[in-house]
Amino acid sequence: MNIALMAHDDKKELMIQFCIAYCGILSRHNLCATGTTGKLVSEATGLKIMQYLSGSQGGGQQIEARIQCNEIDLLLVFRSQKPKPNEPSESNLLRLCDVHNIPVATNIATAEALIHSLDRGDLDWRNIVNPK
């Protein structure tokens, strides 16, 4: 599966810790992330991550474009309750996930539920929505 990672500044450490904890599962999938998040997670875990621009420079829009092209299967976006002015809003990102039936986690509890489902093989949504 293609998994996208995003995190606001005050949630980057949480994303790093999450990816360290679930490195074994994540390593079996294709990962992409906004620039700073991807760099930090890759340095901490050794995971291979396709890094886009930082969120404030358009990385979120690059991930949105991949969602629109059906190139993302799962999104983990850890967001702050009080985002900084330079952090883009996720409203369009979340709307696109709804439109394209992309499972999305915006907090650690949901991320853990999704990662365990992924590990069990329960997240093959594309075959449920569009059977072959």
mmCIF file with all atom_site columns, C-alpha atoms in Angstrom:
data_model
loop_
_atom_site.group_PDB
_atom_site.id
_atom_site.type_symbol
_atom_site.label_atom_id
_atom_site.label_alt_id
_atom_site.label_comp_id
_atom_site.label_asym_id
_atom_site.label_entity_id
_atom_site.label_seq_id
_atom_site.pdbx_PDB_ins_code
_atom_site.Cartn_x
_atom_site.Cartn_y
_atom_site.Cartn_z
_atom_site.occupancy
_atom_site.B_iso_or_equiv
_atom_site.pdbx_formal_charge
_atom_site.auth_seq_id
_atom_site.auth_comp_id
_atom_site.auth_asym_id
_atom_site.auth_atom_id
_atom_site.pdbx_PDB_model_num
ATOM 1   C CA . MET A 1 1   ? 0.000   0.000  0.000  1.00 0.00 ? 1   MET A CA 1
ATOM 2   C CA . ASN A 1 2   ? 0.989   3.619  -0.490 1.00 0.00 ? 2   ASN A CA 1
ATOM 3   C CA . ILE A 1 3   ? 0.974   5.420  2.853  1.00 0.00 ? 3   ILE A CA 1
ATOM 4   C CA . ALA A 1 4   ? 1.301   9.189  3.261  1.00 0.00 ? 4   ALA A CA 1
ATOM 5   C CA . LEU A 1 5   ? 2.637   10.759 6.468  1.00 0.00 ? 5   LEU A CA 1
ATOM 6   C CA . MET A 1 6   ? 2.093   14.326 7.616  1.00 0.00 ? 6   MET A CA 1
ATOM 7   C CA . ALA A 1 7   ? 2.503   16.029 10.996 1.00 0.00 ? 7   ALA A CA 1
ATOM 8   C CA . HIS A 1 8   ? 2.242   19.566 12.321 1.00 0.00 ? 8   HIS A CA 1
ATOM 9   C CA . ASP A 1 9   ? 5.349   20.849 14.072 1.00 0.00 ? 9   ASP A CA 1
ATOM 10  C CA . ASP A 1 10  ? 4.176   20.006 17.586 1.00 0.00 ? 10  ASP A CA 1
ATOM 11  C CA . LYS A 1 11  ? 3.182   16.484 16.472 1.00 0.00 ? 11  LYS A CA 1
ATOM 12  C CA . LYS A 1 12  ? 6.364   15.545 14.599 1.00 0.00 ? 12  LYS A CA 1
ATOM 13  C CA . GLU A 1 13  ? 7.913   13.804 17.613 1.00 0.00 ? 13  GLU A CA 1
ATOM 14  C CA . LEU A 1 14  ? 4.716   11.783 18.047 1.00 0.00 ? 14  LEU A CA 1
ATOM 15  C CA . MET A 1 15  ? 4.905   10.748 14.368 1.00 0.00 ? 15  MET A CA 1
ATOM 16  C CA . ILE A 1 16  ? 8.546   9.749  14.818 1.00 0.00 ? 16  ILE A CA 1
ATOM 17  C CA . GLN A 1 17  ? 7.728   7.633  17.869 1.00 0.00 ? 17  GLN A CA 1
ATOM 18  C CA . PHE A 1 18  ? 4.764   6.057  16.076 1.00 0.00 ? 18  PHE A CA 1
ATOM 19  C CA . CYS A 1 19  ? 6.931   5.143  13.088 1.00 0.00 ? 19  CYS A CA 1
ATOM 20  C CA . ILE A 1 20  ? 9.665   3.731  15.335 1.00 0.00 ? 20  ILE A CA 1
ATOM 21  C CA . ALA A 1 21  ? 7.075   1.567  17.093 1.00 0.00 ? 21  ALA A CA 1
ATOM 22  C CA . TYR A 1 22  ? 5.549   0.308  13.831 1.00 0.00 ? 22  TYR A CA 1
ATOM 23  C CA . CYS A 1 23  ? 8.673   0.338  11.652 1.00 0.00 ? 23  CYS A CA 1
ATOM 24  C CA . GLY A 1 24  ? 8.316   -3.368 10.865 1.00 0.00 ? 24  GLY A CA 1
ATOM 25  C CA . ILE A 1 25  ? 4.846   -2.908 9.418  1.00 0.00 ? 25  ILE A CA 1
ATOM 26  C CA . LEU A 1 26  ? 5.597   0.370  7.658  1.00 0.00 ? 26  LEU A CA 1
ATOM 27  C CA . SER A 1 27  ? 8.741   -1.049 6.032  1.00 0.00 ? 27  SER A CA 1
ATOM 28  C CA . ARG A 1 28  ? 6.565   -3.407 3.960  1.00 0.00 ? 28  ARG A CA 1
ATOM 29  C CA . HIS A 1 29  ? 4.792   -0.497 2.269  1.00 0.00 ? 29  HIS A CA 1
ATOM 30  C CA . ASN A 1 30  ? 5.568   2.517  0.075  1.00 0.00 ? 30  ASN A CA 1
ATOM 31  C CA . LEU A 1 31  ? 5.853   5.659  2.187  1.00 0.00 ? 31  LEU A CA 1
ATOM 32  C CA . CYS A 1 32  ? 5.709   9.300  1.253  1.00 0.00 ? 32  CYS A CA 1
ATOM 33  C CA . ALA A 1 33  ? 5.611   12.384 3.453  1.00 0.00 ? 33  ALA A CA 1
ATOM 34  C CA . THR A 1 34  ? 5.794   16.112 3.548  1.00 0.00 ? 34  THR A CA 1
ATOM 35  C CA . GLY A 1 35  ? 9.427   17.241 3.613  1.00 0.00 ? 35  GLY A CA 1
ATOM 36  C CA . THR A 1 36  ? 10.352  17.833 7.227  1.00 0.00 ? 36  THR A CA 1
ATOM 37  C CA . THR A 1 37  ? 8.208   15.002 8.555  1.00 0.00 ? 37  THR A CA 1
ATOM 38  C CA . GLY A 1 38  ? 9.684   12.587 6.017  1.00 0.00 ? 38  GLY A CA 1
ATOM 39  C CA . LYS A 1 39  ? 13.243  13.654 6.770  1.00 0.00 ? 39  LYS A CA 1
ATOM 40  C CA . LEU A 1 40  ? 12.835  13.311 10.533 1.00 0.00 ? 40  LEU A CA 1
ATOM 41  C CA . VAL A 1 41  ? 11.056  9.951  10.345 1.00 0.00 ? 41  VAL A CA 1
ATOM 42  C CA . SER A 1 42  ? 13.572  8.569  7.847  1.00 0.00 ? 42  SER A CA 1
ATOM 43  C CA . GLU A 1 43  ? 16.536  9.663  9.981  1.00 0.00 ? 43  GLU A CA 1
ATOM 44  C CA . ALA A 1 44  ? 15.000  8.117  13.122 1.00 0.00 ? 44  ALA A CA 1
ATOM 45  C CA . THR A 1 45  ? 13.867  4.833  11.564 1.00 0.00 ? 45  THR A CA 1
ATOM 46  C CA . GLY A 1 46  ? 15.904  4.191  8.436  1.00 0.00 ? 46  GLY A CA 1
ATOM 47  C CA . LEU A 1 47  ? 12.654  3.839  6.482  1.00 0.00 ? 47  LEU A CA 1
ATOM 48  C CA . LYS A 1 48  ? 12.766  4.754  2.814  1.00 0.00 ? 48  LYS A CA 1
ATOM 49  C CA . ILE A 1 49  ? 10.373  7.691  2.379  1.00 0.00 ? 49  ILE A CA 1
ATOM 50  C CA . MET A 1 50  ? 9.570   9.704  -0.740 1.00 0.00 ? 50  MET A CA 1
ATOM 51  C CA . GLN A 1 51  ? 9.828   13.264 0.531  1.00 0.00 ? 51  GLN A CA 1
ATOM 52  C CA . TYR A 1 52  ? 7.800   16.095 -0.930 1.00 0.00 ? 52  TYR A CA 1
ATOM 53  C CA . LEU A 1 53  ? 8.054   19.777 -0.110 1.00 0.00 ? 53  LEU A CA 1
ATOM 54  C CA . SER A 1 54  ? 7.484   20.856 3.462  1.00 0.00 ? 54  SER A CA 1
ATOM 55  C CA . GLY A 1 55  ? 3.841   21.483 4.310  1.00 0.00 ? 55  GLY A CA 1
ATOM 56  C CA . SER A 1 56  ? 4.226   25.253 4.305  1.00 0.00 ? 56  SER A CA 1
ATOM 57  C CA . GLN A 1 57  ? 5.797   25.115 0.828  1.00 0.00 ? 57  GLN A CA 1
ATOM 58  C CA . GLY A 1 58  ? 3.133   22.951 -0.814 1.00 0.00 ? 58  GLY A CA 1
ATOM 59  C CA . GLY A 1 59  ? 3.889   19.408 0.339  1.00 0.00 ? 59  GLY A CA 1
ATOM 60  C CA . GLY A 1 60  ? 0.303   18.963 1.486  1.00 0.00 ? 60  GLY A CA 1
ATOM 61  C CA . GLN A 1 61  ? -0.923  19.896 -1.972 1.00 0.00 ? 61  GLN A CA 1
ATOM 62  C CA . GLN A 1 62  ? 1.486   17.390 -3.511 1.00 0.00 ? 62  GLN A CA 1
ATOM 63  C CA . ILE A 1 63  ? -0.021  14.645 -1.348 1.00 0.00 ? 63  ILE A CA 1
ATOM 64  C CA . GLU A 1 64  ? -3.513  15.887 -2.220 1.00 0.00 ? 64  GLU A CA 1
ATOM 65  C CA . ALA A 1 65  ? -2.622  15.504 -5.907 1.00 0.00 ? 65  ALA A CA 1
ATOM 66  C CA . ARG A 1 66  ? -1.527  11.902 -5.313 1.00 0.00 ? 66  ARG A CA 1
ATOM 67  C CA . ILE A 1 67  ? -4.835  11.241 -3.543 1.00 0.00 ? 67  ILE A CA 1
ATOM 68  C CA . GLN A 1 68  ? -6.737  12.679 -6.518 1.00 0.00 ? 68  GLN A CA 1
ATOM 69  C CA . CYS A 1 69  ? -4.807  10.333 -8.823 1.00 0.00 ? 69  CYS A CA 1
ATOM 70  C CA . ASN A 1 70  ? -5.627  7.315  -6.594 1.00 0.00 ? 70  ASN A CA 1
ATOM 71  C CA . GLU A 1 71  ? -1.966  6.911  -5.652 1.00 0.00 ? 71  GLU A CA 1
ATOM 72  C CA . ILE A 1 72  ? -2.446  7.014  -1.849 1.00 0.00 ? 72  ILE A CA 1
ATOM 73  C CA . ASP A 1 73  ? -4.120  4.172  0.040  1.00 0.00 ? 73  ASP A CA 1
ATOM 74  C CA . LEU A 1 74  ? -3.776  5.385  3.638  1.00 0.00 ? 74  LEU A CA 1
ATOM 75  C CA . LEU A 1 75  ? -3.091  8.779  5.225  1.00 0.00 ? 75  LEU A CA 1
ATOM 76  C CA . LEU A 1 76  ? -1.668  9.424  8.680  1.00 0.00 ? 76  LEU A CA 1
ATOM 77  C CA . VAL A 1 77  ? -1.831  13.123 9.502  1.00 0.00 ? 77  VAL A CA 1
ATOM 78  C CA . PHE A 1 78  ? -1.107  14.119 13.081 1.00 0.00 ? 78  PHE A CA 1
ATOM 79  C CA . ARG A 1 79  ? -2.459  17.599 13.480 1.00 0.00 ? 79  ARG A CA 1
ATOM 80  C CA . SER A 1 80  ? -2.231  20.208 16.167 1.00 0.00 ? 80  SER A CA 1
ATOM 81  C CA . GLN A 1 81  ? -5.217  21.606 17.991 1.00 0.00 ? 81  GLN A CA 1
ATOM 82  C CA . LYS A 1 82  ? -3.633  25.033 17.459 1.00 0.00 ? 82  LYS A CA 1
ATOM 83  C CA . PRO A 1 83  ? -1.823  25.003 14.094 1.00 0.00 ? 83  PRO A CA 1
ATOM 84  C CA . LYS A 1 84  ? 0.714   27.720 13.380 1.00 0.00 ? 84  LYS A CA 1
ATOM 85  C CA . PRO A 1 85  ? -0.187  30.285 10.702 1.00 0.00 ? 85  PRO A CA 1
ATOM 86  C CA . ASN A 1 86  ? 2.298   28.710 8.249  1.00 0.00 ? 86  ASN A CA 1
ATOM 87  C CA . GLU A 1 87  ? 0.712   25.247 8.606  1.00 0.00 ? 87  GLU A CA 1
ATOM 88  C CA . PRO A 1 88  ? -1.877  24.585 5.915  1.00 0.00 ? 88  PRO A CA 1
ATOM 89  C CA . SER A 1 89  ? -5.448  23.626 6.756  1.00 0.00 ? 89  SER A CA 1
ATOM 90  C CA . GLU A 1 90  ? -6.342  19.987 6.261  1.00 0.00 ? 90  GLU A CA 1
ATOM 91  C CA . SER A 1 91  ? -9.987  20.571 5.318  1.00 0.00 ? 91  SER A CA 1
ATOM 92  C CA . ASN A 1 92  ? -9.408  19.958 1.597  1.00 0.00 ? 92  ASN A CA 1
ATOM 93  C CA . LEU A 1 93  ? -7.101  17.023 2.341  1.00 0.00 ? 93  LEU A CA 1
ATOM 94  C CA . LEU A 1 94  ? -9.727  15.358 4.522  1.00 0.00 ? 94  LEU A CA 1
ATOM 95  C CA . ARG A 1 95  ? -12.476 16.061 1.964  1.00 0.00 ? 95  ARG A CA 1
ATOM 96  C CA . LEU A 1 96  ? -10.383 14.361 -0.732 1.00 0.00 ? 96  LEU A CA 1
ATOM 97  C CA . CYS A 1 97  ? -9.913  11.332 1.523  1.00 0.00 ? 97  CYS A CA 1
ATOM 98  C CA . ASP A 1 98  ? -13.690 11.145 1.904  1.00 0.00 ? 98  ASP A CA 1
ATOM 99  C CA . VAL A 1 99  ? -14.263 11.472 -1.846 1.00 0.00 ? 99  VAL A CA 1
ATOM 100 C CA . HIS A 1 100 ? -11.654 8.809  -2.697 1.00 0.00 ? 100 HIS A CA 1
ATOM 101 C CA . ASN A 1 101 ? -12.412 6.466  0.234  1.00 0.00 ? 101 ASN A CA 1
ATOM 102 C CA . ILE A 1 102 ? -8.957  6.813  1.768  1.00 0.00 ? 102 ILE A CA 1
ATOM 103 C CA . PRO A 1 103 ? -8.666  5.657  5.388  1.00 0.00 ? 103 PRO A CA 1
ATOM 104 C CA . VAL A 1 104 ? -7.231  8.557  7.378  1.00 0.00 ? 104 VAL A CA 1
ATOM 105 C CA . ALA A 1 105 ? -5.998  8.923  10.940 1.00 0.00 ? 105 ALA A CA 1
ATOM 106 C CA . THR A 1 106 ? -5.664  12.341 12.538 1.00 0.00 ? 106 THR A CA 1
ATOM 107 C CA . ASN A 1 107 ? -4.579  11.095 15.962 1.00 0.00 ? 107 ASN A CA 1
ATOM 108 C CA . ILE A 1 108 ? -2.469  8.344  17.503 1.00 0.00 ? 108 ILE A CA 1
ATOM 109 C CA . ALA A 1 109 ? -5.396  6.135  18.577 1.00 0.00 ? 109 ALA A CA 1
ATOM 110 C CA . THR A 1 110 ? -6.863  5.948  15.083 1.00 0.00 ? 110 THR A CA 1
ATOM 111 C CA . ALA A 1 111 ? -3.412  5.546  13.548 1.00 0.00 ? 111 ALA A CA 1
ATOM 112 C CA . GLU A 1 112 ? -2.759  2.515  15.751 1.00 0.00 ? 112 GLU A CA 1
ATOM 113 C CA . ALA A 1 113 ? -6.141  1.001  14.841 1.00 0.00 ? 113 ALA A CA 1
ATOM 114 C CA . LEU A 1 114 ? -5.415  1.481  11.129 1.00 0.00 ? 114 LEU A CA 1
ATOM 115 C CA . ILE A 1 115 ? -1.856  0.144  11.331 1.00 0.00 ? 115 ILE A CA 1
ATOM 116 C CA . HIS A 1 116 ? -3.041  -3.012 13.097 1.00 0.00 ? 116 HIS A CA 1
ATOM 117 C CA . SER A 1 117 ? -5.795  -3.445 10.478 1.00 0.00 ? 117 SER A CA 1
ATOM 118 C CA . LEU A 1 118 ? -3.189  -2.953 7.763  1.00 0.00 ? 118 LEU A CA 1
ATOM 119 C CA . ASP A 1 119 ? -0.972  -5.608 9.350  1.00 0.00 ? 119 ASP A CA 1
ATOM 120 C CA . ARG A 1 120 ? -3.883  -8.081 9.436  1.00 0.00 ? 120 ARG A CA 1
ATOM 121 C CA . GLY A 1 121 ? -4.706  -7.367 5.781  1.00 0.00 ? 121 GLY A CA 1
ATOM 122 C CA . ASP A 1 122 ? -8.056  -5.759 6.555  1.00 0.00 ? 122 ASP A CA 1
ATOM 123 C CA . LEU A 1 123 ? -7.477  -2.521 4.640  1.00 0.00 ? 123 LEU A CA 1
ATOM 124 C CA . ASP A 1 124 ? -7.947  -3.545 1.047  1.00 0.00 ? 124 ASP A CA 1
ATOM 125 C CA . TRP A 1 125 ? -10.630 -0.885 0.525  1.00 0.00 ? 125 TRP A CA 1
ATOM 126 C CA . ARG A 1 126 ? -10.036 -0.588 -3.211 1.00 0.00 ? 126 ARG A CA 1
ATOM 127 C CA . ASN A 1 127 ? -11.254 -4.156 -3.781 1.00 0.00 ? 127 ASN A CA 1
ATOM 128 C CA . ILE A 1 128 ? -14.333 -3.536 -1.631 1.00 0.00 ? 128 ILE A CA 1
ATOM 129 C CA . VAL A 1 129 ? -15.280 -0.268 -3.346 1.00 0.00 ? 129 VAL A CA 1
ATOM 130 C CA . ASN A 1 130 ? -14.173 -1.306 -6.854 1.00 0.00 ? 130 ASN A CA 1
ATOM 131 C CA . PRO A 1 131 ? -14.187 -5.127 -7.040 1.00 0.00 ? 131 PRO A CA 1
ATOM 132 C CA . LYS A 1 132 ? -12.087 -6.587 -9.837 1.00 0.00 ? 132 LYS A CA 1
#
